[in-house]
Amino acid sequence: MDAHRISKEAGLTEGHWWQRGKDLFLTISLTESPLAPDYDRSAMTTGIVHIGVGGFHRAHEAAYLDRLMRRRAGAGGGAAAAAGGSCLEWGICGVGLLPGDTRMRDVLTTQDHLYTLLLKHPGGLRDPAVIGSIHDYLFAPDDPEVVLALLSAPTTRIVSLTVTEGGYNVDDATAAFRTEAPGAVHDAEHPGEPTTAFGYIVEALRRRREAGIAPLTVMSCDNLPGNGKVARTAVVSQAAMSDPELADWIDGNVAFPSCMVDRITPRTTRADVAELQRALGVEDAWPVVSEPFTQWVIEDDFPAGRPPWEEVGVQMVDDVVPYELMKLRLLNASHQGLAHWGRLLGIEYAHEAAADADIAAWVRAYLEREARATLRSVPGINLDDYISTLFKRFTNEAIADTLSRLAQDASSRMPKFVLGTVRDNLTAGGPIRLGTAMVAAWALGDEGVDENGKTIAIDDPLADELLLLAAAQKSGHETAFISHEGVFGDLATNERFRRTFVEELEALRRQGARARLRALAGRTRAA
């Protein structure tokens, strides 16, 4: 994507002029961009309410819908348009619940809810698009009743979620809803004044039931094993705290399809904003960047209707589980491996860790020896090709994803991406050493210093607890870290896991991360 000058003669008068050297440039708004959507956004209505609008949602679900709307608009009177109209009834209204969501509200409001999606290919190629499928955004604390009214409207047929892996208030070890959590208690005691995503959904479903309006579909788009089941647990359990009869009705009448989502989407940086302005001459306070690869597999269970996503490459299937396990236990687990080994070695970026021969060899060994054996057959997917594709994606230097982002919320991510594989292999009598070594690398990293003596920042909702356990571990209590039952559950008492963990932690201290990586991957004689 080469920078280009927009001249006064171009006929564009909106925006403001700025100078670089002797050249005069016009910075235009997203609505004036030639990349802006070609469909009539003024005709859009809300069919989907999405809770938790962030970079991933804007690079994934919203991008798929934008592509669908463009396709239908481009079809004119053709077969695609005749099959189901323009799809403008599936416009997205984003909803934010947390204080930090005010920035998203303000940015999207000032940009007519448009933003730029910038795909970064290896070698420097950039592929930009202006996404228009989000046509409204509500910050729920501003006016909770407006959000509830929208969720209760007959035209709203899907509520989708990206509230992070840890945002479902479900215990990783027991899979039970945490009824003692302050948000859950508040929403049970004051159901008409919700504060959590699940409180809003429960109250909206209650209103729909009382008004005789068909229930909407609840679709989790978070990286969770059985995310539909987890969403069901959260919504039904929240309802049961205040109205058991409503909970039974929800359980019997509301669809919670599972889906597998995949697109690496790093945080947007100031450099990304500046690059976009230089290259395209557009003002965008919060673009989103991602890799070119994208995949979405959805369980086809939408009684209230859905967009024809299959027209734009979404796989609509009867059973998501094989795809879901493949992605969580191969891609997401690999990310954890890159993060925890890479940070011990003082590496900052994912592509640098993936290009490191010792880390790459360890990741491939873990996938092939331990993770792959726990997977089911995945229809239409060659797992050898899938694993090879992962390494091509991970080494895309243009993405510049940080290991600190991948390591974030490890107390929630490791149980979902790695510990399930360890458990399955324990049950089957399979190998667990590589997966357990990854846990040891995480535990050692949480002691807070890499092998170069530099500080490792810990960004985790359980940071206070884990740091205390890591300190005890450092002082000689070797199994302190894995004693956290909320993270490790029954693994904390499994003798084989405990023994292997202690062995790997001791080997890491004695040999150092690089030598241990080599030994584990078979690049040198194992200790």
Short mmCIF file of C-alpha atoms in Angstrom, two decimals, residues 51 95 97-98 140 148 151 161 163 167 169 177 181-188 193-203 234 238:
data_model
loop_
_atom_site.label_atom_id
_atom_site.label_comp_id
_atom_site.label_asym_id
_atom_site.label_seq_id
_atom_site.Cartn_x
_atom_site.Cartn_y
_atom_site.Cartn_z
CA ILE A 51 -21.59 -7.32 23.54
CA VAL A 95 -22.83 -2.73 23.37
CA LEU A 97 -20.48 -2.61 29.64
CA LEU A 98 -17.07 -1.75 31.11
CA ALA A 140 -24.94 0.39 28.58
CA LEU A 148 -32.75 -3.71 27.27
CA LEU A 151 -32.38 -6.68 23.15
CA LEU A 161 -20.44 -12.09 22.60
CA VAL A 163 -16.25 -10.92 26.52
CA GLY A 167 -15.67 -13.20 31.14
CA ASN A 169 -18.07 -16.15 35.34
CA PHE A 177 -21.35 -20.56 37.37
CA ALA A 181 -19.60 -13.13 42.13
CA PRO A 182 -20.65 -9.53 42.91
CA GLY A 183 -22.06 -8.87 39.43
CA ALA A 184 -24.11 -12.07 39.47
CA VAL A 185 -25.47 -11.29 42.95
CA HIS A 186 -26.41 -7.74 41.95
CA ASP A 187 -28.17 -8.85 38.78
CA ALA A 188 -30.09 -11.53 40.68
CA GLU A 193 -31.10 -3.03 36.51
CA PRO A 194 -28.42 -5.40 35.16
CA THR A 195 -24.71 -4.73 35.08
CA THR A 196 -23.32 -7.88 33.44
CA ALA A 197 -23.75 -9.30 29.95
CA PHE A 198 -25.71 -12.23 31.31
CA GLY A 199 -27.90 -10.04 33.46
CA TYR A 200 -28.86 -8.04 30.37
CA ILE A 201 -29.55 -11.18 28.34
CA VAL A 202 -31.68 -12.75 31.09
CA GLU A 203 -33.79 -9.62 31.58
CA ALA A 234 -23.89 -18.56 32.29
CA GLN A 238 -27.88 -16.25 36.13
#
